[in-house]
Coordinates of C-alpha atoms and ligand atoms in Angstrom, one line a residue:
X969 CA 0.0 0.0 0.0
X970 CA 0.9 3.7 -1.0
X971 CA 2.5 5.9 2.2
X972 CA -0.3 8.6 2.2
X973 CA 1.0 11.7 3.2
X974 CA -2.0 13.3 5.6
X975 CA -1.6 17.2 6.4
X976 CA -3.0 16.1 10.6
X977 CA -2.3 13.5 12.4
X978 CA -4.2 10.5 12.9
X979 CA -6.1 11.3 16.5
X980 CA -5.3 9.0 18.9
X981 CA -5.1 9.0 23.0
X982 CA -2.2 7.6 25.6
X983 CA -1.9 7.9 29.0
X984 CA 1.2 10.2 27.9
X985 CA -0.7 12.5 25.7
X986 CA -3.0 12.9 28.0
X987 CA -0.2 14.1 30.7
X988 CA 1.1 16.6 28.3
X989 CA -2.6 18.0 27.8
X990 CA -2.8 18.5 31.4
X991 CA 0.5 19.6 32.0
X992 CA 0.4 22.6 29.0
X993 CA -1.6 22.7 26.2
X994 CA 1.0 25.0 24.4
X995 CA 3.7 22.3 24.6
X996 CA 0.4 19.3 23.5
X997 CA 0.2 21.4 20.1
X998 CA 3.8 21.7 20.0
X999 CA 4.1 17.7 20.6
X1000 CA 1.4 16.3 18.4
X1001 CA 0.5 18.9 15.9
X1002 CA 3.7 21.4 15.1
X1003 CA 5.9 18.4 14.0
X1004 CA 3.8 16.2 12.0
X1005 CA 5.1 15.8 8.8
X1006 CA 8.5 17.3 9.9
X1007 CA 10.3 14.4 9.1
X1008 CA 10.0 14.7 5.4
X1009 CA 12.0 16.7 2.8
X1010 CA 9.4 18.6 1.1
X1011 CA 7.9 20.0 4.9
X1012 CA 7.9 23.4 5.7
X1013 CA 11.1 24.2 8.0
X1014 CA 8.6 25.4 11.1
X1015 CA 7.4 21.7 11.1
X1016 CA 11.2 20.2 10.8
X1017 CA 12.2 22.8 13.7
X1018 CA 9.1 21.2 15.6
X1019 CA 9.8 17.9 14.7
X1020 CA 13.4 18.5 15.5
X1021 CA 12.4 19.8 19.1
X1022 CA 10.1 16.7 19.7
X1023 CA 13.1 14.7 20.0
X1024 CA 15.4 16.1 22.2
X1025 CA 15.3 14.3 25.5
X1026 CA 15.7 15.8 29.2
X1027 CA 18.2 14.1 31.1
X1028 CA 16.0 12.0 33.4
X1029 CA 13.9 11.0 30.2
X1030 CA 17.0 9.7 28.8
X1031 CA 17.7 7.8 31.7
X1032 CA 14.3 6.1 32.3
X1033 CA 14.2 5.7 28.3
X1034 CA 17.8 4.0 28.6
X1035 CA 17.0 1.6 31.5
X1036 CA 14.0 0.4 29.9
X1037 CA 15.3 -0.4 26.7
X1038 CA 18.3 -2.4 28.3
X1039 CA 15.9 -4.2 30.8
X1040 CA 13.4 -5.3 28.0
X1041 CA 17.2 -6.5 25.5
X1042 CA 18.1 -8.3 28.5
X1043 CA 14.7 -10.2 29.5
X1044 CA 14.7 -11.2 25.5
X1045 CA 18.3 -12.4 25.3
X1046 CA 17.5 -14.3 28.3
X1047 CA 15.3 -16.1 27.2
X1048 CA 15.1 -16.1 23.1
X1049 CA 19.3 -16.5 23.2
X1050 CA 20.2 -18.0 26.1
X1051 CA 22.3 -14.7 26.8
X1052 CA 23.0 -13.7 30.6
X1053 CA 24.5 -10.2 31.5
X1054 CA 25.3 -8.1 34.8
X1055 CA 24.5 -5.5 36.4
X1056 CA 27.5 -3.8 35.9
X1057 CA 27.4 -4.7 32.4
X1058 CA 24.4 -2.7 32.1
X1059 CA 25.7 -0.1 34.0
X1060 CA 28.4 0.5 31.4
X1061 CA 26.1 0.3 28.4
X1062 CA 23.7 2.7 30.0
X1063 CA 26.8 5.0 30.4
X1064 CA 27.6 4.7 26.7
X1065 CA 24.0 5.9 25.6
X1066 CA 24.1 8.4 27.5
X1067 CA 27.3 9.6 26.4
X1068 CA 26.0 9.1 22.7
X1069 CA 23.8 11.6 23.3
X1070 CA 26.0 13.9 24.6
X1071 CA 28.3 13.9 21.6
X1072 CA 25.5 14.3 19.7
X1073 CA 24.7 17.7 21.6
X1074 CA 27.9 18.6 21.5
X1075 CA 27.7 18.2 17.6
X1076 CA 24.4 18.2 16.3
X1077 CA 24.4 17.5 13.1
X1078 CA 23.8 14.2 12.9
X1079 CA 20.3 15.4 15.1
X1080 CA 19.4 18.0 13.0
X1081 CA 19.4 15.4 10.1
X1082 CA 17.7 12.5 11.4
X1083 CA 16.8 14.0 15.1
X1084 CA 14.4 10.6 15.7
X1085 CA 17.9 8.1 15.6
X1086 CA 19.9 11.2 16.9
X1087 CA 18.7 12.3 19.8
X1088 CA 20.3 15.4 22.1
X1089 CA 20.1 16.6 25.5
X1090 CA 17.6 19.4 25.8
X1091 CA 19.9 20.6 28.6
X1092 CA 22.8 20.8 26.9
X1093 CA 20.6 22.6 23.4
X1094 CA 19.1 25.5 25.9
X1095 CA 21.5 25.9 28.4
X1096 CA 24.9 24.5 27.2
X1097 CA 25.2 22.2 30.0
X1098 CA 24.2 19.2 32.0
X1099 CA 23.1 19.8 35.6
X1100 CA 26.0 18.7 37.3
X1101 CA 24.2 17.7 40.5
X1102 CA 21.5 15.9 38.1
X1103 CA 24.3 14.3 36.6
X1104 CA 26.0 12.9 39.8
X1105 CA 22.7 11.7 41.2
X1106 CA 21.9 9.9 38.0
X1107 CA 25.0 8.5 37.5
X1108 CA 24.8 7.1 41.3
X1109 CA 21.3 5.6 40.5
X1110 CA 22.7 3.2 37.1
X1111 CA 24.2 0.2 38.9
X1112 CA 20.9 0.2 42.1
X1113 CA 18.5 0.2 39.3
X1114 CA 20.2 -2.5 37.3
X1115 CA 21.0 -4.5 40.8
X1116 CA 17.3 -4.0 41.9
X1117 CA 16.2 -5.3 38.3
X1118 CA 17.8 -8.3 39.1
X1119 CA 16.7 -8.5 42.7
X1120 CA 13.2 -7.6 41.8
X1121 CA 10.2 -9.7 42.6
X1122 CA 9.5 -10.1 38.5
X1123 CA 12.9 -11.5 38.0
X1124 CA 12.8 -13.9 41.1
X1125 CA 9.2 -15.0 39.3
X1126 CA 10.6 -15.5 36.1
X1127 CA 13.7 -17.0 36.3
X1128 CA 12.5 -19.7 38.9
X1129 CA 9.1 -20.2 37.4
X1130 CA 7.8 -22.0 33.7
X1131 CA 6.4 -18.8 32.3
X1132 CA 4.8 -17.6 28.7
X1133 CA 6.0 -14.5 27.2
X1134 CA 3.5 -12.5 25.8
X1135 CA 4.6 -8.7 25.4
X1136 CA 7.8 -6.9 26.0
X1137 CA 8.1 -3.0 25.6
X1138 CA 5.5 -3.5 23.1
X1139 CA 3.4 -0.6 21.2
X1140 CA 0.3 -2.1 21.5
X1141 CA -3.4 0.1 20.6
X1142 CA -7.1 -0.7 21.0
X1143 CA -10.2 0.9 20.3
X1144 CA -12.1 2.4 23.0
X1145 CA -15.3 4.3 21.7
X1146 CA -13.8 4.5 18.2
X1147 CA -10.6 6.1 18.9
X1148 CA -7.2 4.5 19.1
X1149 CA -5.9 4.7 22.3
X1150 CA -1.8 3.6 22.7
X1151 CA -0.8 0.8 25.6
X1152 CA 3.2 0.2 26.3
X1153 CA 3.6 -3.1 28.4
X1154 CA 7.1 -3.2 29.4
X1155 CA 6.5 -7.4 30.5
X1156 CA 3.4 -9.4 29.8
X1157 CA 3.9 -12.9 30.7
X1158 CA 1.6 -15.8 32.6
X1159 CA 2.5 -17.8 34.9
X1160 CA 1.8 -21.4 35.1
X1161 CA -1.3 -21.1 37.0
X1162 CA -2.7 -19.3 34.3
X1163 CA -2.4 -16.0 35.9
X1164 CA -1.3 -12.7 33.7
X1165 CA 1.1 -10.4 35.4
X1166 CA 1.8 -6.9 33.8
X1167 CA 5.0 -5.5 35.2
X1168 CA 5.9 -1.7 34.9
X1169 CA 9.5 -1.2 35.6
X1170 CA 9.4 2.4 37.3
X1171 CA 13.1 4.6 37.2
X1172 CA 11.4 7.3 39.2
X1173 CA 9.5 8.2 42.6
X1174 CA 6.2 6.3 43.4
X1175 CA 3.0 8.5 42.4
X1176 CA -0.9 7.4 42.7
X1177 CA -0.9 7.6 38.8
X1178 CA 1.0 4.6 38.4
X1179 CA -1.6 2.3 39.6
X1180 CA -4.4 4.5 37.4
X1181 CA -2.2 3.7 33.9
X1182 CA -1.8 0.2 35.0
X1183 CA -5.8 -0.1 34.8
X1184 CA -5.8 0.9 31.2
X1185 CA -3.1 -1.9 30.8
X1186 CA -5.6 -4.3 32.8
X1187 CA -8.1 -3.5 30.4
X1188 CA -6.3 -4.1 26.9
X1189 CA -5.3 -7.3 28.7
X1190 CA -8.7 -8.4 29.2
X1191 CA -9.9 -6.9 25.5
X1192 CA -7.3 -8.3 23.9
X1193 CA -6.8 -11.3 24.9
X1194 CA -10.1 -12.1 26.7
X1195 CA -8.7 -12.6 30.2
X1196 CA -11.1 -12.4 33.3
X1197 CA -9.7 -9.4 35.4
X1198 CA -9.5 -12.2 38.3
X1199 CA -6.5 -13.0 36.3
X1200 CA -4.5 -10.3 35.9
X1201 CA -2.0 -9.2 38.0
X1202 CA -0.2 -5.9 38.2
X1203 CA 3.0 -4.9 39.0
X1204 CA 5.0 -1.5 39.9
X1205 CA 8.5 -2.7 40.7
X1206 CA 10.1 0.7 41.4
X1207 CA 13.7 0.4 40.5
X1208 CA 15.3 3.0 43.2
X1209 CA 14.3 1.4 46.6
X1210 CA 14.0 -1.9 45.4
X1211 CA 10.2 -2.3 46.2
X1212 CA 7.1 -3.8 44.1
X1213 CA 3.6 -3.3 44.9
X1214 CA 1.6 -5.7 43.6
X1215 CA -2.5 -5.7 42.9
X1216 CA -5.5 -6.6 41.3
X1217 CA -8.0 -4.8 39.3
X1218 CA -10.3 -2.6 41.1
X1219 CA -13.7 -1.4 39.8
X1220 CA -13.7 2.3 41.0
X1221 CA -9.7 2.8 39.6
X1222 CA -11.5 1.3 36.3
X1223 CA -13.9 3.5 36.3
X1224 CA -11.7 6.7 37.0
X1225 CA -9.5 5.7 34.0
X1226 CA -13.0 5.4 31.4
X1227 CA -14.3 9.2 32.7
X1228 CA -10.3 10.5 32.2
X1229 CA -10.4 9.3 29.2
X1230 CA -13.6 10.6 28.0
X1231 CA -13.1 13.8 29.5
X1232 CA -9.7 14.1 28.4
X1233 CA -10.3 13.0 24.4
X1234 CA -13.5 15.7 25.1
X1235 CA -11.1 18.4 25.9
X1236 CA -8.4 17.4 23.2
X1237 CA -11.6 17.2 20.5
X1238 CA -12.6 20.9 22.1
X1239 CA -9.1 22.5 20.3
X1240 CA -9.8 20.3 16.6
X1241 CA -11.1 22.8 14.0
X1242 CA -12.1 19.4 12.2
X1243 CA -13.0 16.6 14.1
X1244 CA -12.7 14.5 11.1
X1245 CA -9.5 15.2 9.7
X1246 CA -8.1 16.2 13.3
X1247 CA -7.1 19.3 12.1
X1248 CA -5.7 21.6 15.3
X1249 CA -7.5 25.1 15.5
X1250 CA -4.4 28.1 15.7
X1251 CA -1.4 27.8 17.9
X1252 CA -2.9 30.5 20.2
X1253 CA -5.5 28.5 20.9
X1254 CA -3.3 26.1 22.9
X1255 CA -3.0 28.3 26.6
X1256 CA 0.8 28.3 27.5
X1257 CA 1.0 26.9 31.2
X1258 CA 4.1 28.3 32.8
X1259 CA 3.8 26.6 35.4
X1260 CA 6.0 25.3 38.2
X1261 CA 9.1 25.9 36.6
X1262 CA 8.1 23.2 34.2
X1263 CA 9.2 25.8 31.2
X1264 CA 12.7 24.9 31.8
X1265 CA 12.7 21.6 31.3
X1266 CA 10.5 21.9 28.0
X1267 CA 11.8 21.3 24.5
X1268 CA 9.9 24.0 23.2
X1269 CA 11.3 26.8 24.7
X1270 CA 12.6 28.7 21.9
X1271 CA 9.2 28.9 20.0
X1272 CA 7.0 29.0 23.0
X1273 CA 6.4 33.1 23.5
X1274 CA 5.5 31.9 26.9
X1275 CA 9.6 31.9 27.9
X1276 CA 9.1 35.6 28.5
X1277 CA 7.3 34.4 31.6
X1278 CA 10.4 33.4 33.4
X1279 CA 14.1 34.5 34.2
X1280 CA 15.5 33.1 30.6
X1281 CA 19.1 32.0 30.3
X1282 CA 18.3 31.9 26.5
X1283 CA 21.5 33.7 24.5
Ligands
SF4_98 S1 7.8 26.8 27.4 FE1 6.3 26.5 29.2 S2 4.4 27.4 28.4 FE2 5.7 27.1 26.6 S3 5.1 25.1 25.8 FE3 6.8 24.8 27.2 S4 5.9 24.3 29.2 FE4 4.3 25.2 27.9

């Protein structure tokens, strides 16, 4: 089939999107509108700048990004190669990655070309520099997280039990009231009891919605592969302390996940000029929210007018 070119996007809902919406709707337009297309020649160079934007990467998104790429490679070479690693292994190629990327910001060209296999450090793009004491702290976390992977409850259950791969760090959509809404499972496997566990490898601080996200995983689960939710069991194995909470399916978290969804894809429809073609209205329509000090840590700085609202280091 032909690669059709569309002007919008495809409209589509994630837990992620649906964080950006919340967080700023200046920086949603930026992210899912601005940048479409900007991966091709014949696009207009604001949508290539967008587009360009879009994949730099903060230093603690880097990380997480990082960790859970190199957990998922090693569950797989586990067990589709027989291929064992350590922790300190993993520590090293962690520190490699991220010192990809910071050649790359150091020279961007190979970013500015193909920014999606290229990424840079928005740190290092704004303000010429990593935060040192970011840096340190990081740097410290790389060996816990990778010794806590292997320590972790989902390892122990894995490596000691016959279990049935079913997902790893997959992209996985359904279709919830017509719209296509995006599901990453970091480990889908069952047990030999017939039970499914979903495990969410998490890099940073506990919040409460970690347990709401792992609802809409619950439900593709039991969608998609017609599992009662008496089956399916869910996992936050939180890779800095070394501690997993583990739980079942609850109605009212079920619920609260269907009305933020509905209210949230309500909200996104509310700044579509076309429904149908998802067409965005203006870029003034999307309220900055400089809030927090979020600003600093967003890749959109430089085409966001809303940087006057805060002390810029910008040169
Ligand atoms: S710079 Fe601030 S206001 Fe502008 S898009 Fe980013 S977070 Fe939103």
């Amino acid at each position: 089939m032909a690669f059709e070119i569309k002007p919008f996007p495809e409209f589509s809902w994630s837990y992620s999107r649906h964080k950006t919406f919340a967080s700023c709707k200046r920086s949603y337009y930026y992210t899912y509108y601005a940048g479409h297309n900007g991966w091709l020649r014949g696009s207009s160079e604001a949508q290539k700048h967008a587009y360009r934007l879009k994949k730099m990467q903060t230093l603690p998104l880097a990380v997480g990004q990082i960790v859970h790429d190199l957990l998922a490679k090693t569950i797989q070479d586990m067990y589709q190669n027989n291929r064992h690693t350590t922790a300190e292994a993993l520590q090293q190629r962690a520190r490699q990655l991220l010192n990809d990327i910071y050649k790359n910001s150091v020279q961007p060209g190979a970013w500015f070309e193909r920014p999606s296999k290229n990424p840079i450090f928005q740190e290092m793009y704004y303000f010429k520099q990593l935060d040192k004491t970011l840096l340190s702290y990081y740097n410290g976390l790389l060996l816990p997280y990778f010794e806590n992977f292997f320590a972790s409850q989902t390892m122990q259950t894995i490596t000691q039990q016959a279990v049935t791969f079913k997902q790893l760090e997959d992209f996985s959509y359904m279709k919830i009231d017509g719209t296509k809404v995006y599901v990453v499972l970091d480990l889908l496997y069952v047990d030999a009891t017939q039970n499914w566990h979903i495990t969410d490898w998490k890099t940073g601080k506990p919040s409460p919605e970690d347990r709401e996200q792992l609802m809409l995983y619950a439900y593709y689960v039991h969608e998609h592969y017609q599992v009662p939710y008496a089956n399916i069991q869910l996992h936050l194995e939180y890779l800095t302390t070394r501690s997993c909470e583990t739980f079942t399916v609850n109605e009212k978290m079920l619920a609260n996940i269907f009305y933020l969804f509905e209210q949230s894809t309500l909200h996104m429809k509310g700044l579509m000029a076309d429904m149908i073609e998802n067409e965005p209205l203006a870029e003034e329509d999307f309220d900055p929210q400089p809030t927090n000090g979020k600003c600093m840590r967003c890749n959109y700085l430089e085409i966001c007018n809303a940087q006057d609202y805060f002390p810029s280091n910008l040169g």
